[in-house]
Each structure stands twice: as C-alpha cells, then as structure tokens.
Short mmCIF file of C-alpha atoms in Angstrom, two decimals:
data_model
loop_
_atom_site.label_atom_id
_atom_site.label_comp_id
_atom_site.label_asym_id
_atom_site.label_seq_id
_atom_site.Cartn_x
_atom_site.Cartn_y
_atom_site.Cartn_z
CA UNK A 1 -46.60 3.71 -4.40
CA UNK A 2 -45.39 0.71 -2.48
CA UNK A 3 -47.77 -2.18 -2.10
CA UNK A 4 -48.79 -3.31 1.38
CA UNK A 5 -46.40 -6.23 1.15
CA UNK A 6 -43.63 -3.88 0.03
CA UNK A 7 -44.18 -1.59 3.01
CA UNK A 8 -44.25 -4.56 5.33
CA UNK A 9 -40.91 -5.78 4.00
CA UNK A 10 -39.35 -2.36 4.50
CA UNK A 11 -40.71 -2.13 8.05
CA UNK A 12 -39.42 -5.63 8.83
CA UNK A 13 -36.00 -4.82 7.38
CA UNK A 14 -35.87 -1.63 9.45
CA UNK A 15 -36.63 -3.58 12.60
CA UNK A 16 -33.86 -6.05 11.84
CA UNK A 17 -31.35 -3.25 11.27
CA UNK A 18 -32.40 -1.55 14.50
CA UNK A 19 -32.09 -4.78 16.48
CA UNK A 20 -28.60 -5.34 15.10
CA UNK A 21 -27.45 -1.88 16.18
CA UNK A 22 -28.65 -2.66 19.71
CA UNK A 23 -26.38 -5.69 20.11
CA UNK A 24 -23.76 -5.17 22.81
CA UNK A 25 -21.79 -7.31 25.32
CA UNK A 26 -24.42 -6.44 27.93
CA UNK A 27 -27.22 -8.20 26.06
CA UNK A 28 -25.12 -10.99 24.53
CA UNK A 29 -24.16 -14.39 25.88
CA UNK A 30 -20.49 -14.20 27.02
CA UNK A 31 -19.69 -17.50 25.25
CA UNK A 32 -17.05 -18.36 27.84
CA UNK A 33 -17.53 -22.06 27.08
CA UNK A 34 -15.66 -21.37 23.83
CA UNK A 35 -11.82 -21.25 23.88
CA UNK A 36 -12.14 -18.40 21.39
CA UNK A 37 -13.34 -16.16 24.22
CA UNK A 38 -12.14 -17.92 27.38
CA UNK A 39 -8.52 -18.65 26.40
CA UNK A 40 -7.41 -16.48 23.47
CA UNK A 41 -6.52 -12.86 24.27
CA UNK A 42 -8.61 -10.23 22.42
CA UNK A 43 -5.68 -9.24 20.21
CA UNK A 44 -5.33 -12.77 18.80
CA UNK A 45 -9.10 -13.18 18.49
CA UNK A 46 -9.37 -9.94 16.54
CA UNK A 47 -6.68 -11.11 14.12
CA UNK A 48 -8.63 -14.31 13.52
CA UNK A 49 -11.80 -12.34 12.91
CA UNK A 50 -9.99 -10.02 10.49
CA UNK A 51 -8.74 -12.99 8.47
CA UNK A 52 -12.14 -14.66 8.49
CA UNK A 53 -14.42 -11.85 7.35
CA UNK A 54 -12.19 -9.35 5.51
CA UNK A 55 -12.32 -8.91 1.77
CA UNK A 56 -9.82 -11.12 -0.07
CA UNK A 57 -9.00 -12.31 -3.57
CA UNK A 58 -10.49 -15.48 -5.00
CA UNK A 59 -7.39 -16.83 -6.74
CA UNK A 60 -9.34 -19.77 -8.17
CA UNK A 61 -11.01 -17.46 -10.72
CA UNK A 62 -8.34 -15.31 -12.40
CA UNK A 63 -9.42 -12.52 -14.72
CA UNK A 64 -8.64 -12.59 -18.41
CA UNK A 65 -5.55 -10.32 -18.83
CA UNK A 66 -7.13 -8.71 -21.91
CA UNK A 67 -10.13 -7.39 -19.96
CA UNK A 68 -10.22 -3.64 -19.26
CA UNK A 69 -10.60 -4.07 -15.51
CA UNK A 70 -7.49 -6.29 -15.30
CA UNK A 71 -4.46 -4.53 -13.82
CA UNK A 72 -1.98 -5.03 -10.94
CA UNK A 73 -3.98 -5.45 -7.75
CA UNK A 74 -7.09 -6.36 -9.74
CA UNK A 75 -6.25 -9.79 -11.14
CA UNK A 76 -8.93 -11.77 -9.29
CA UNK A 77 -12.48 -11.12 -8.09
CA UNK A 78 -12.81 -10.01 -4.46
CA UNK A 79 -15.04 -11.93 -2.06
CA UNK A 80 -16.22 -11.55 1.54
CA UNK A 81 -17.68 -14.38 3.60
CA UNK A 82 -19.95 -13.17 6.39
CA UNK A 83 -21.15 -16.53 7.75
CA UNK A 84 -19.23 -15.94 10.97
CA UNK A 85 -21.38 -12.91 11.80
CA UNK A 86 -24.44 -15.17 12.06
CA UNK A 87 -23.01 -17.53 14.69
CA UNK A 88 -23.89 -15.53 17.82
CA UNK A 89 -24.50 -12.02 19.10
CA UNK A 90 -21.08 -11.59 20.67
CA UNK A 91 -19.26 -12.57 17.50
CA UNK A 92 -21.49 -10.21 15.54
CA UNK A 93 -20.67 -7.38 17.94
CA UNK A 94 -16.92 -7.90 17.55
CA UNK A 95 -16.85 -8.46 13.77
CA UNK A 96 -19.68 -6.53 12.11
CA UNK A 97 -17.58 -3.51 11.10
CA UNK A 98 -14.89 -5.57 9.34
CA UNK A 99 -16.62 -6.48 6.03
CA UNK A 100 -17.46 -2.88 5.17
CA UNK A 101 -14.25 -1.32 6.41
CA UNK A 102 -11.93 -3.95 4.89
CA UNK A 103 -13.43 -3.79 1.40
CA UNK A 104 -12.32 -1.60 -1.47
CA UNK A 105 -15.56 -0.67 -3.22
CA UNK A 106 -14.78 -0.37 -6.94
CA UNK A 107 -16.75 1.57 -9.55
CA UNK A 108 -16.32 2.07 -13.29
CA UNK A 109 -17.55 5.33 -14.81
CA UNK A 110 -18.11 6.27 -18.44
CA UNK A 111 -17.95 3.82 -21.32
CA UNK A 112 -15.34 1.85 -19.41
CA UNK A 113 -18.27 0.63 -17.31
CA UNK A 114 -19.19 -2.01 -19.88
CA UNK A 115 -16.09 -3.94 -18.85
CA UNK A 116 -16.59 -3.75 -15.10
CA UNK A 117 -15.94 -6.75 -12.92
CA UNK A 118 -18.94 -9.05 -13.58
CA UNK A 119 -18.52 -10.75 -10.21
CA UNK A 120 -19.46 -7.71 -8.13
CA UNK A 121 -22.55 -5.56 -7.83
CA UNK A 122 -21.63 -1.90 -7.23
CA UNK A 123 -22.53 -0.43 -3.87
CA UNK A 124 -25.46 2.03 -3.84
CA UNK A 125 -24.51 4.86 -1.50
CA UNK A 126 -28.12 6.01 -1.15
CA UNK A 127 -29.03 2.66 0.43
CA UNK A 128 -26.35 2.74 3.13
CA UNK A 129 -27.41 2.83 6.76
CA UNK A 130 -25.79 5.37 9.06
CA UNK A 131 -23.56 2.70 10.50
CA UNK A 132 -22.47 1.55 7.05
CA UNK A 133 -21.67 5.14 6.12
CA UNK A 134 -19.43 5.32 9.19
CA UNK A 135 -17.73 2.01 8.32
CA UNK A 136 -17.18 2.89 4.65
CA UNK A 137 -13.40 3.05 4.30
CA UNK A 138 -12.08 2.92 0.74
CA UNK A 139 -13.70 3.67 -2.62
CA UNK A 140 -11.81 3.19 -5.89
CA UNK A 141 -13.18 4.78 -9.05
CA UNK A 142 -11.93 3.79 -12.51
CA UNK A 143 -12.79 6.17 -15.33
CA UNK A 144 -11.78 7.03 -18.86
CA UNK A 145 -10.33 10.53 -19.12
CA UNK A 146 -13.31 11.85 -21.09
CA UNK A 147 -15.86 10.90 -18.41
CA UNK A 148 -17.75 13.88 -16.96
CA UNK A 149 -19.95 11.98 -14.48
CA UNK A 150 -17.68 12.16 -11.43
CA UNK A 151 -19.36 15.10 -9.67
CA UNK A 152 -22.72 13.35 -9.86
CA UNK A 153 -21.15 10.14 -8.59
CA UNK A 154 -19.84 11.65 -5.34
CA UNK A 155 -22.81 13.97 -4.72
CA UNK A 156 -24.93 11.72 -2.41
CA UNK A 157 -24.60 12.76 1.24
CA UNK A 158 -24.16 9.06 2.04
CA UNK A 159 -20.86 9.07 0.08
CA UNK A 160 -18.48 9.33 3.05
CA UNK A 161 -15.36 7.18 2.55
CA UNK A 162 -12.17 7.81 4.47
CA UNK A 163 -9.94 7.06 1.47
CA UNK A 164 -10.66 7.71 -2.20
CA UNK A 165 -8.61 6.43 -5.14
CA UNK A 166 -9.35 7.57 -8.69
CA UNK A 167 -7.73 5.87 -11.68
CA UNK A 168 -7.98 8.00 -14.82
CA UNK A 169 -6.83 6.12 -17.88
CA UNK A 170 -6.23 6.77 -21.54
CA UNK A 171 -4.57 4.50 -24.07
CA UNK A 172 -4.19 3.72 -27.78
CA UNK A 173 -7.83 2.76 -28.17
CA UNK A 174 -8.77 6.38 -27.32
CA UNK A 175 -6.14 8.22 -29.36
CA UNK A 176 -8.34 9.14 -32.32
CA UNK A 177 -9.44 12.70 -33.18
CA UNK A 178 -12.45 12.58 -30.86
CA UNK A 179 -10.36 11.95 -27.75
CA UNK A 180 -6.98 13.41 -28.64
CA UNK A 181 -4.59 15.57 -26.69
CA UNK A 182 -6.72 18.73 -26.99
CA UNK A 183 -9.52 17.02 -25.13
CA UNK A 184 -7.19 15.95 -22.33
CA UNK A 185 -5.82 19.47 -21.98
CA UNK A 186 -9.36 20.81 -21.73
CA UNK A 187 -10.45 18.28 -19.12
CA UNK A 188 -7.40 18.71 -16.90
CA UNK A 189 -6.88 22.44 -17.21
CA UNK A 190 -8.36 24.28 -14.24
CA UNK A 191 -11.66 22.49 -13.76
CA UNK A 192 -10.75 19.46 -11.70
CA UNK A 193 -8.50 21.32 -9.33
CA UNK A 194 -10.73 24.34 -8.74
CA UNK A 195 -12.02 24.57 -5.17
CA UNK A 196 -15.76 25.00 -5.08
CA UNK A 197 -16.31 22.98 -8.25
CA UNK A 198 -16.65 19.62 -6.52
CA UNK A 199 -17.18 19.24 -2.77
CA UNK A 200 -15.69 16.12 -1.21
CA UNK A 201 -16.95 14.52 2.03
CA UNK A 202 -15.48 15.77 5.29
CA UNK A 203 -14.52 12.23 6.32
CA UNK A 204 -11.86 11.98 3.61
CA UNK A 205 -8.33 11.57 4.92
CA UNK A 206 -6.68 11.38 1.51
CA UNK A 207 -7.40 11.37 -2.22
CA UNK A 208 -5.11 9.45 -4.56
CA UNK A 209 -5.40 10.03 -8.29
CA UNK A 210 -3.63 7.58 -10.58
CA UNK A 211 -2.95 9.07 -14.00
CA UNK A 212 -2.53 6.11 -16.32
CA UNK A 213 -1.25 6.49 -19.89
CA UNK A 214 0.69 4.50 -22.45
CA UNK A 215 4.41 5.23 -22.58
CA UNK A 216 4.18 7.09 -25.89
CA UNK A 217 2.17 9.75 -24.01
CA UNK A 218 4.89 10.29 -21.41
CA UNK A 219 5.59 13.87 -22.49
CA UNK A 220 1.95 14.91 -22.17
CA UNK A 221 1.69 13.04 -18.86
CA UNK A 222 4.72 14.86 -17.43
CA UNK A 223 3.25 18.24 -18.38
CA UNK A 224 -0.10 17.28 -16.89
CA UNK A 225 1.44 16.27 -13.56
CA UNK A 226 3.15 19.68 -13.25
CA UNK A 227 -0.26 21.36 -13.35
CA UNK A 228 -1.90 18.70 -11.20
CA UNK A 229 0.50 19.33 -8.32
CA UNK A 230 -1.04 22.82 -7.95
CA UNK A 231 -4.60 21.55 -7.64
CA UNK A 232 -6.55 21.90 -4.42
CA UNK A 233 -9.68 19.98 -3.52
CA UNK A 234 -12.30 21.29 -1.11
CA UNK A 235 -14.21 19.34 1.51
CA UNK A 236 -17.83 20.10 2.28
CA UNK A 237 -16.84 22.03 5.41
CA UNK A 238 -14.50 24.30 3.43
CA UNK A 239 -11.23 22.53 4.35
CA UNK A 240 -8.70 22.36 1.52
CA UNK A 241 -6.72 19.29 0.48
CA UNK A 242 -3.31 19.86 -1.11
CA UNK A 243 -0.97 17.56 -3.01
CA UNK A 244 2.06 15.90 -1.45
CA UNK A 245 5.35 17.15 -2.85
CA UNK A 246 6.36 13.68 -4.05
CA UNK A 247 4.62 11.37 -6.50
CA UNK A 248 4.94 7.64 -7.12
CA UNK A 249 5.54 6.17 -10.56
CA UNK A 250 5.12 2.60 -11.72
CA UNK A 251 4.59 0.77 -14.98
CA UNK A 252 2.77 -2.35 -16.04
CA UNK A 253 2.15 -4.26 -19.24
CA UNK A 254 -1.37 -4.75 -20.54
CA UNK A 255 -2.35 -7.48 -22.95
CA UNK A 256 -4.65 -6.34 -25.69
CA UNK A 257 -6.40 -8.86 -27.88
CA UNK A 258 -9.59 -9.98 -29.49
CA UNK A 259 -9.52 -13.41 -27.93
CA UNK A 260 -10.30 -15.86 -30.73
CA UNK A 261 -10.13 -13.59 -33.76
CA UNK A 262 -6.67 -12.06 -33.30
CA UNK A 263 -3.57 -12.91 -31.28
CA UNK A 264 -3.08 -10.62 -28.27
CA UNK A 265 -0.56 -7.79 -28.34
CA UNK A 266 0.78 -5.83 -25.42
CA UNK A 267 1.68 -2.28 -24.51
CA UNK A 268 3.14 -0.60 -21.45
CA UNK A 269 1.30 1.78 -19.16
CA UNK A 270 2.90 4.45 -16.98
CA UNK A 271 0.99 5.26 -13.80
CA UNK A 272 1.77 8.42 -11.85
CA UNK A 273 0.02 8.68 -8.49
CA UNK A 274 -0.54 12.03 -6.78
CA UNK A 275 -1.87 12.14 -3.20
CA UNK A 276 -3.85 14.97 -1.61
CA UNK A 277 -4.24 15.37 2.14
CA UNK A 278 -6.18 17.88 4.21
CA UNK A 279 -4.46 21.04 5.36
CA UNK A 280 -3.99 21.58 9.07
CA UNK A 281 -6.64 23.95 10.42
CA UNK A 282 -4.18 26.85 10.87
CA UNK A 283 -2.83 26.49 7.34
CA UNK A 284 -6.34 26.25 5.96
CA UNK A 285 -7.28 29.64 7.40
CA UNK A 286 -4.34 31.45 5.78
#
C-alpha cells in the first residue's frame, strides 16, 4: 500500500498533469510584447520551436564503435532539452507535443539489453498519460534473433506508436550450435508472420523490420526474405498489414574488439529492410 505521502505525491502529480492539459490560447497571455509572437509568422516560429525542443544527437559524446548498440544512425546519445516549455503558457501550448513526437524511443530486448545505451532510460508505456500515448510517434526495438519477449513487450494497451522499427540481428558471436541456422529457421518460419499471433496497435501506419546479418550469412538471409515477404501482421481491430513489394539493402562495417586486451577486428553486416503497411479497407475485407 502507498503511504500517505506517496498518495499525496500522486494526487499532486495528477493535478499538475490535468492543469497542463487545460492550457490553451484562451487562458494564456498572448505575449505580443515578444517579437517571437508579434513579428514572426507562425510557420517560422514553429520551425524555431522544432529545432529547440526536438530530439537531436549529442556529438560531443560519441559512442565506442565496438559497443553493440553502435551502428549507423546510432553513433551518439540522443538528448532533448525541454527548458523552453517552462517559459510561459503560450510557448508550452505550441511546443508540448514536439519532444514526444520527435523522439525515437529505443529498446533492447534479450541478452543484447546488457549493452543498451547507458545514457537513456527506456520509456515505460504503462506510465504514459493519454496525451503522451497520442503523441508517441516512433519506437525502435533492437533484438537478437533468439529473443522471444517481443509479444510481451508490445502487449500494454498504452503501446500506441505510429511507426515501429524492429532490428533483428545475428552475427559471428551467435553462430555456435546453440544459435545456429536451425534455430533461425524455426523462429522465422510461420510464427512471426501469422495473423492472430501478435496484435499490433491500431495507430500503426507502418512496421519496418531490419534483418541484420554478417555477409557470410547472405544465402540464409536471402531465403529468409523470400518467406518474410509473404508475412501479414494484424492490428487489434483486425486490419491486416502487408509487405511492400520492394526492399532496401545496405551494408555497414562493425568494429569488434576487447578494448585493452585485444586489437579490434571488423566485419561487414548486410541489412535488408522490409516495410509493412495497412491494407485499404476494401482490400482487407476480401
């Protein structure tokens, strides 16, 4: 049970959240003494706000290229500065959706989680307010191919992103008998692409799955993609999502090393991205 002080804190926090949702131009000072509102057109002001409070990379703290979470697009920690939202009610009204909607919320599932970005605390979907659920835009999940925790991860009703990216990776460190090709074939046979197995949120506009493997697994990866293109995913309202006819392919070089004990080596990854989008209502009924 919560202590009295604990209940009081929750009640106070609820009041603050409610008061924030009630902010509007009607109960805010117009701030016309500021050139930001009296001179600049809204389009320019919105661009300034986007630059000021959107998520961006902190290039002063580069990641170590040998870390598991290092890859193209993830070379620096991401930061968001929200000081501007505390300046006045009108600024808050015009900017409060940007931090949540501009961010890519990253998660690491399975044993890959030990190497997650130490500079970020993962978002807890269960703690999101209704407004935050609405503003949630992009979630990116990184997982080793043998991870089975994905269905549990997306199960909260508060998990409602508009865009979902899943990076599924396997490499030389997982090529022993425990996690060999047979295991991959089992995991990616019919299960993942079976409608009814995993229900995705209705808000999803697209799902991108990046299949990431070292180049010596190219043959297995090509065969996997042929099956993957036939997968369908189902939203909670019964709508199907089907794969685009085309895929994108890229490669990148990972450094692998033991820092002080051994010199780093490198190996090349192939990444094939398949995108699923919702069927039009008429097609979905057929």
